[in-house]
Amino acid sequence: HVQLVESGGGSVQAGGSLRLSCAASVVISDNGCMGWFRQAPGKQREGVALIDRSGNTMYGDSVQGRFTVSRDNAKNSLYLQMNSLKREDTAMYYCAAQPWGCVMAVVIRSGSSINYWGQGTQVTVS
């Protein structure tokens, strides 16, 4: 039974920072990836950041330069450091895993091929 458990969400003022964590029970293969997606009320799901087992990363255009995704392979954990937060970053953030066959440039556009999702953690920027 695969589990992705997010933590670290909350409320913060614009310009502030938050760090999300995801504890994963799934192991990513050499061609898999993990990452973060978000969805705000009334909006489509948006790819935020992806990272593969080698540490290569890809970001959504709206967070490039402000957010940083990282992994701890030993702990099988995923992180998202969010700086310079804006009101438009307000959303439910989901940890996601595609253990194999991940083409990050494709996956980050829709996430439709993601195999496993967490329950989400709310981020509110005011």
PDB file of C-alpha atoms in Angstrom, residues 57-105:
ATOM      1  CA  THR A  57      14.543  19.250 -11.415  1.00  0.00           C
ATOM      2  CA  MET A  58      11.833  21.008 -13.370  1.00  0.00           C
ATOM      3  CA  TYR A  59       9.547  23.828 -12.254  1.00  0.00           C
ATOM      4  CA  GLY A  60       6.318  25.388 -13.310  1.00  0.00           C
ATOM      5  CA  ASP A  61       6.728  28.824 -14.850  1.00  0.00           C
ATOM      6  CA  SER A  62       4.879  30.593 -12.048  1.00  0.00           C
ATOM      7  CA  VAL A  63       7.219  29.339  -9.302  1.00  0.00           C
ATOM      8  CA  GLN A  64      10.542  29.326 -11.129  1.00  0.00           C
ATOM      9  CA  GLY A  65      13.169  31.100  -9.050  1.00  0.00           C
ATOM     10  CA  ARG A  66      11.040  31.140  -5.888  1.00  0.00           C
ATOM     11  CA  PHE A  67      10.479  27.468  -5.074  1.00  0.00           C
ATOM     12  CA  THR A  68      13.045  24.717  -4.649  1.00  0.00           C
ATOM     13  CA  VAL A  69      12.311  20.994  -4.702  1.00  0.00           C
ATOM     14  CA  SER A  70      14.675  18.519  -3.068  1.00  0.00           C
ATOM     15  CA  ARG A  71      14.822  14.878  -2.046  1.00  0.00           C
ATOM     16  CA  ASP A  72      16.421  12.828   0.677  1.00  0.00           C
ATOM     17  CA  ASN A  73      16.778   9.410  -0.932  1.00  0.00           C
ATOM     18  CA  ALA A  74      17.896   7.804   2.330  1.00  0.00           C
ATOM     19  CA  LYS A  75      14.705   8.940   4.053  1.00  0.00           C
ATOM     20  CA  ASN A  76      12.568   8.564   0.921  1.00  0.00           C
ATOM     21  CA  SER A  77      11.299  12.067   1.543  1.00  0.00           C
ATOM     22  CA  LEU A  78      10.504  15.004  -0.689  1.00  0.00           C
ATOM     23  CA  TYR A  79      10.585  18.693   0.163  1.00  0.00           C
ATOM     24  CA  LEU A  80       9.396  21.961  -1.322  1.00  0.00           C
ATOM     25  CA  GLN A  81      10.947  25.179  -0.068  1.00  0.00           C
ATOM     26  CA  MET A  82       8.683  28.064  -0.997  1.00  0.00           C
ATOM     27  CA  ASN A  83      10.057  31.592  -0.751  1.00  0.00           C
ATOM     28  CA  SER A  84       8.665  34.982  -1.728  1.00  0.00           C
ATOM     29  CA  LEU A  85       5.161  33.601  -1.501  1.00  0.00           C
ATOM     30  CA  LYS A  86       2.378  35.418  -3.306  1.00  0.00           C
ATOM     31  CA  ARG A  87      -1.371  35.390  -2.789  1.00  0.00           C
ATOM     32  CA  GLU A  88      -1.740  33.480  -6.025  1.00  0.00           C
ATOM     33  CA  ASP A  89       0.273  30.624  -4.489  1.00  0.00           C
ATOM     34  CA  THR A  90      -2.715  29.871  -2.272  1.00  0.00           C
ATOM     35  CA  ALA A  91      -3.818  26.311  -3.066  1.00  0.00           C
ATOM     36  CA  MET A  92      -3.943  22.734  -1.906  1.00  0.00           C
ATOM     37  CA  TYR A  93      -0.518  21.239  -2.525  1.00  0.00           C
ATOM     38  CA  TYR A  94      -0.199  17.574  -3.400  1.00  0.00           C
ATOM     39  CA  CYS A  95       2.802  15.298  -3.263  1.00  0.00           C
ATOM     40  CA  ALA A  96       2.971  13.058  -6.320  1.00  0.00           C
ATOM     41  CA  ALA A  97       4.996  10.081  -7.482  1.00  0.00           C
ATOM     42  CA  GLN A  98       5.507   8.400 -10.831  1.00  0.00           C
ATOM     43  CA  PRO A  99       7.914   5.581 -10.032  1.00  0.00           C
ATOM     44  CA  TRP A 100       8.793   4.786 -13.672  1.00  0.00           C
ATOM     45  CA  GLY A 101       8.678   6.239 -17.156  1.00  0.00           C
ATOM     46  CA  CYS A 102       8.590   9.890 -16.147  1.00  0.00           C
ATOM     47  CA  VAL A 103       9.287  12.518 -18.802  1.00  0.00           C
ATOM     48  CA  MET A 104       9.309  15.566 -16.589  1.00  0.00           C
ATOM     49  CA  ALA A 105       8.600  18.082 -19.355  1.00  0.00           C
TER      50      ALA A 105
END
